[in-house]
Short mmCIF file of C-alpha atoms in Angstrom, two decimals:
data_model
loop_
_atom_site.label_atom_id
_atom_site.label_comp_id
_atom_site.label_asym_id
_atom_site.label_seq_id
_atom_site.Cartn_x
_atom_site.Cartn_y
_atom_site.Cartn_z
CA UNK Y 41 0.00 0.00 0.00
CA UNK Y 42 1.30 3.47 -0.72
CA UNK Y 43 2.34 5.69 2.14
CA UNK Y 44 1.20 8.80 0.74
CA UNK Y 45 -0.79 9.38 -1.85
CA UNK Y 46 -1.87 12.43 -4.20
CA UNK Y 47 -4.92 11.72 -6.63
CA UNK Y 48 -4.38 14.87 -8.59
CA UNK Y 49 -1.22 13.97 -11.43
CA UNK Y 50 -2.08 17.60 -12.55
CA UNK Y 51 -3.88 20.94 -11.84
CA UNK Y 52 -4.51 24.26 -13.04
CA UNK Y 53 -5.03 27.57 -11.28
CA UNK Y 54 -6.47 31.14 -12.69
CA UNK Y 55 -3.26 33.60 -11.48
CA UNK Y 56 -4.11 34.77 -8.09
CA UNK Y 57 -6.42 32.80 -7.03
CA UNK Y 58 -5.89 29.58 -4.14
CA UNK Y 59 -5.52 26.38 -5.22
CA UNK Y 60 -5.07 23.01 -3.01
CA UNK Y 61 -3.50 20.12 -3.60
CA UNK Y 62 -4.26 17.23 -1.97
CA UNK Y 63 -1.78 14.65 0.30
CA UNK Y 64 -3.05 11.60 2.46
CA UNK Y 65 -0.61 9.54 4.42
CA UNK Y 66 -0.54 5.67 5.67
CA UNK Y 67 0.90 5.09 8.72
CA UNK Y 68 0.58 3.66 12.59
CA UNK Y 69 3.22 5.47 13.88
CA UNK Y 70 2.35 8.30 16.48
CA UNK Y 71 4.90 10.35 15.58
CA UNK Y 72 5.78 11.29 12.13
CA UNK Y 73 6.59 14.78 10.34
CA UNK Y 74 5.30 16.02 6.88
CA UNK Y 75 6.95 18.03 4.22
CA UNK Y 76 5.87 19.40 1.70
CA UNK Y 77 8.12 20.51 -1.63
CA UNK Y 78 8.34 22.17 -4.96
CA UNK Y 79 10.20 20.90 -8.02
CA UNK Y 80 10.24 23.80 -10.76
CA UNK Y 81 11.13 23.07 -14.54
CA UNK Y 82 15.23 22.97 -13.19
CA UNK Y 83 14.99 20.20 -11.67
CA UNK Y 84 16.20 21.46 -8.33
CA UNK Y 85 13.71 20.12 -4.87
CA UNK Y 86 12.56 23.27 -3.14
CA UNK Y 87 11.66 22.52 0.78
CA UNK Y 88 8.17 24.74 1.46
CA UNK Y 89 6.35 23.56 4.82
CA UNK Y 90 6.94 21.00 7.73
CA UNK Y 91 4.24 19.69 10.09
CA UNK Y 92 4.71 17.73 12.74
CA UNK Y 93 2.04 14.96 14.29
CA UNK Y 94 1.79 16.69 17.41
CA UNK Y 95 1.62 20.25 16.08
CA UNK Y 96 -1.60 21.41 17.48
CA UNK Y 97 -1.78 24.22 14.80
CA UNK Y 98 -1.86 23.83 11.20
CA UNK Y 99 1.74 25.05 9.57
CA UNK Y 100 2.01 28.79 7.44
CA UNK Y 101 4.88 29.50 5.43
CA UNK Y 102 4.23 32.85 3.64
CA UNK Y 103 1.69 31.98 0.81
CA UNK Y 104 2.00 28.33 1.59
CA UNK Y 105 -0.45 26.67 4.40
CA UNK Y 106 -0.92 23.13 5.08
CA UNK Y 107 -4.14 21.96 6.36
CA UNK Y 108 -3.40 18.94 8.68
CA UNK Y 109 -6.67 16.93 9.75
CA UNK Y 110 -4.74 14.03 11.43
CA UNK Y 111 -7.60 11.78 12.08
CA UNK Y 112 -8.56 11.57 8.17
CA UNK Y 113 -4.63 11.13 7.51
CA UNK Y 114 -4.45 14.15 5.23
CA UNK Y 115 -2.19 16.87 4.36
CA UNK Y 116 -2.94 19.11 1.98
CA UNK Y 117 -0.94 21.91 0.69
CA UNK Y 118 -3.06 25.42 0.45
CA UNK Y 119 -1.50 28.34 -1.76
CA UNK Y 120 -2.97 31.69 -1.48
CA UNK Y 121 -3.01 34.29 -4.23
CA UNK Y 122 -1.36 32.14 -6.83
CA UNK Y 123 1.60 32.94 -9.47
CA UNK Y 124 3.21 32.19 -12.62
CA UNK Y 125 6.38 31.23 -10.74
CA UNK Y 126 4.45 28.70 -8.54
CA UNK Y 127 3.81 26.58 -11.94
CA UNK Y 128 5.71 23.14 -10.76
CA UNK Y 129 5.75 19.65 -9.25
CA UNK Y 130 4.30 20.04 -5.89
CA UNK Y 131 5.28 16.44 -3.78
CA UNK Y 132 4.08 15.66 -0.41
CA UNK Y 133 6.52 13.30 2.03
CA UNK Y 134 6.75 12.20 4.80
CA UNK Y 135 9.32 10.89 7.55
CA UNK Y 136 8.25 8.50 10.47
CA UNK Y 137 10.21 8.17 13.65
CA UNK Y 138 9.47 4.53 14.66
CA UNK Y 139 8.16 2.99 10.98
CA UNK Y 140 9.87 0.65 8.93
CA UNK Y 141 11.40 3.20 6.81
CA UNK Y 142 14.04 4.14 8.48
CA UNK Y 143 13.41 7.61 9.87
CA UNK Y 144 13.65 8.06 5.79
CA UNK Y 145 11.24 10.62 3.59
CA UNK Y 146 9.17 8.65 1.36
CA UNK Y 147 7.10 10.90 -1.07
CA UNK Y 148 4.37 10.69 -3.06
CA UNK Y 149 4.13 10.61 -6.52
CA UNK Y 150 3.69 14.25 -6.89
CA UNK Y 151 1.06 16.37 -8.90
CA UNK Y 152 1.91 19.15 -11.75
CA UNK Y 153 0.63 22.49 -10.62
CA UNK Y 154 0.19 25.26 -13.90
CA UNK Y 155 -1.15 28.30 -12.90
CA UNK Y 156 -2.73 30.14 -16.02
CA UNK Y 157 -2.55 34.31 -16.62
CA UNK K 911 23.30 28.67 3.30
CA UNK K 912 23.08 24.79 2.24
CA UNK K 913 24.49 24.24 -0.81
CA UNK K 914 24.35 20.50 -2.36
CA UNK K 915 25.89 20.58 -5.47
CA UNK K 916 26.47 17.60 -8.10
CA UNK K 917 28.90 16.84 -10.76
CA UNK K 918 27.01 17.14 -13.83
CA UNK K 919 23.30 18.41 -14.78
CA UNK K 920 23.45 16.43 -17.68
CA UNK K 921 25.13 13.17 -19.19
CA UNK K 922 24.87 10.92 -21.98
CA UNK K 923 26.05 7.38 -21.91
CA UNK K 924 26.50 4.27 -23.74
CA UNK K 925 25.19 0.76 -22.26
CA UNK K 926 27.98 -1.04 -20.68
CA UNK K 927 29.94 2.30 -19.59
CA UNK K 928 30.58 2.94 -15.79
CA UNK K 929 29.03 6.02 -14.69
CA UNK K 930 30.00 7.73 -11.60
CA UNK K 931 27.43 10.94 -10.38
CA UNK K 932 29.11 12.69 -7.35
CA UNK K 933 27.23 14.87 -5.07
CA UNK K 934 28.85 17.27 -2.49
CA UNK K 935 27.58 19.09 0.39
CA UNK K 936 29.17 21.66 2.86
CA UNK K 937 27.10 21.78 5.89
CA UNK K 938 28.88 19.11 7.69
CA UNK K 939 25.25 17.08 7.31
CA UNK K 940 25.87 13.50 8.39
CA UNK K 941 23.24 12.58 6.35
CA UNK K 942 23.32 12.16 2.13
CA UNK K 943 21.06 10.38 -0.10
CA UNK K 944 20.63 9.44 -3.85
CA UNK K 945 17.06 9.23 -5.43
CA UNK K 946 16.06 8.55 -8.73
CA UNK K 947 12.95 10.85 -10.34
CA UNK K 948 10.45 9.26 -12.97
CA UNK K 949 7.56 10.33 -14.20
CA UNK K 950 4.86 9.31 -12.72
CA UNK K 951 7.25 7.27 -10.09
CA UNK K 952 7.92 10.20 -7.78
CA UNK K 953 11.07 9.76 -6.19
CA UNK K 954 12.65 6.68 -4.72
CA UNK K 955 15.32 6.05 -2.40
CA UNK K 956 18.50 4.16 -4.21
CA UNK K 957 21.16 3.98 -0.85
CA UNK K 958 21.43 6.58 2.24
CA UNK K 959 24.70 6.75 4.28
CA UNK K 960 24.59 8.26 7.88
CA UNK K 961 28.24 8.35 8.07
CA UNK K 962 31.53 8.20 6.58
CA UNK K 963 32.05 4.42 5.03
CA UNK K 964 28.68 3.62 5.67
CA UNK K 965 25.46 2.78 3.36
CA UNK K 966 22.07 1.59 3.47
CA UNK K 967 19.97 0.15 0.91
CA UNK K 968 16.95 1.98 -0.44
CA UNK K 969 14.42 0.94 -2.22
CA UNK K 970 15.57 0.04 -5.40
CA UNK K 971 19.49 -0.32 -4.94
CA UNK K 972 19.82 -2.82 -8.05
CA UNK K 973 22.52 -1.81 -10.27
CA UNK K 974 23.92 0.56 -8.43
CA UNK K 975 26.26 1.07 -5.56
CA UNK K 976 27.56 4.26 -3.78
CA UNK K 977 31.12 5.56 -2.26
CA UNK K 978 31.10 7.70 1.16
CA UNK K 979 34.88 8.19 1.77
CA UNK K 980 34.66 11.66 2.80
CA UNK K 981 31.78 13.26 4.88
CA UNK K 982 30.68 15.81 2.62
CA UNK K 983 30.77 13.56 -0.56
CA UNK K 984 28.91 10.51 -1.52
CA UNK K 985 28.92 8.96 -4.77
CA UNK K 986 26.15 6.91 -6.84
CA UNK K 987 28.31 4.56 -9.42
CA UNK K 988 26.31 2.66 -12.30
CA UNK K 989 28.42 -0.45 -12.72
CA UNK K 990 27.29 -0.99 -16.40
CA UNK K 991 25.19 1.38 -17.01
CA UNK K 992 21.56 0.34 -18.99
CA UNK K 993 18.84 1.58 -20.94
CA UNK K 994 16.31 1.49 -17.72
CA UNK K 995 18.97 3.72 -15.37
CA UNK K 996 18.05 6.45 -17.70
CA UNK K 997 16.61 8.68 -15.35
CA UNK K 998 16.88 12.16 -13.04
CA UNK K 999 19.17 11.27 -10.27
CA UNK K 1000 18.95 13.36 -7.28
CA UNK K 1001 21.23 14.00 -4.54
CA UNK K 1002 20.03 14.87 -0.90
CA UNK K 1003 21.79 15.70 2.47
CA UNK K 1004 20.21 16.19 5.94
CA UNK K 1005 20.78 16.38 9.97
CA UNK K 1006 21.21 13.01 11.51
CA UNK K 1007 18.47 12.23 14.37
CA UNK K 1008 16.15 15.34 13.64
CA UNK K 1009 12.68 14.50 12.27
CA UNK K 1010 11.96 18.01 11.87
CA UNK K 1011 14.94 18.57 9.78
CA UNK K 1012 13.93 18.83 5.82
CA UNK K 1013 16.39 17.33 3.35
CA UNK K 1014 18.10 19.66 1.00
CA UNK K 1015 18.73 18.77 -2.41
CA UNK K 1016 21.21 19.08 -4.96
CA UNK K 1017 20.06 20.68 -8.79
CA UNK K 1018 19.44 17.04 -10.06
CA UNK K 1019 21.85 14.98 -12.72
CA UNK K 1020 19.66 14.44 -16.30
CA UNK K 1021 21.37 10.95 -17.16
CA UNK K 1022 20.24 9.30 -20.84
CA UNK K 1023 21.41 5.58 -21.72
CA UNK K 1024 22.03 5.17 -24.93
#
């Protein structure tokens, strides 16, 4: 079974308005954090958001929010007022402390974010 | 800042050829990492070292091996290189023993089989 999982392979977003992308996760450990990053045309992984499992509060990062509802297992990245420059792969990971991973990210298979002018 | 940097952006081999990709970091991270991107794939863990000398397997480590003689270097070596290693390979370095650490990555290595 995958670990985490985003249904959308691709999206598209009018310029400045919000778009979410979805993330749910797989896992029995109690303690586990989630990233979140970007992956522009380059080629280069950008690091946007964390959130831990015991963060009572949902995690803000300038434009980029992530709205954590633990007991449905999902993760999903909100960005506000939408630009060109966020037109990229958007991939959701995550790292648990006690699973059989290692203490290792393992990401999802990432969904294509093009924002439209 | 953290800077992870790797040999080449892009390279173009035959089948058969040893390829070496080196990735270097300079924040003293005890951590490094090689992934391999494909569409549709996301990425997936080849080998992880937390130290000098030392490797783990990944998730798909056939067909490859890695070098870690020096902290802030670690190397992903392609034996004899083939058709289904062409790929984006991705280098990654990170804190040891922090889960709240992120991993930072290096600008990605564009590697074509021929």
């Amino acid at each position: 079974a995958q670990k985490i999982t985003q249904t959308q392979p691709g999206m598209f977003v009018q310029e400045k308005e919000a778009v979410t992308l979805d993330c749910t996760y797989d896992t029995s450990d109690q303690s586990y954090g989630l990233f979140w990053y970007k992956q522009p045309s380059s080629g280069e992984m950008i690091f946007l958001i964390y959130q831990g499992s015991y963060d009572e509060q949902n995690a803000t990062e300038g434009r980029y929010s992530l709205n954590f509802q633990k007991a449905r297992k999902s993760a999903n990245l909100v960005i506000s007022a939408s630009q060109l420059g966020d037109s990229a792969m958007y991939f959701c990971a995550m790292r648990e402390i006690h699973g059989g991973s290692q203490g290792n990210l393992i990401f999802g298979k990432g969904t294509k974010l093009s924002v439209k002018p | 800042d953290v800077k992870v940097t790797q040999s080449s952006r892009y390279l173009v081999k035959r089948t058969g050829e040893k390829v070496f990709l080196e990735c270097v970091q300079d924040m003293d991270h005890e951590n490094m990492f090689w992934y391999r991107q494909d569409p549709g794939l996301g990425l997936r863990l080849i080998y992880f070292s937390y130290d000098v000398k030392m490797k783990e397997k990944g998730d798909i480590p056939e067909g490859y091996s890695v070098s870690r003689e020096k902290k802030e270097r670690f190397s992903l070596i392609l034996e004899s290189a083939s058709t289904n290693q062409t790929s984006m390979y991705l280098c990654a370095s990170g804190l040891y023993g922090s889960s709240q650490e992120t991993q930072y990555f290096g600008p990605g290595t564009r590697l074509l089989v021929l």
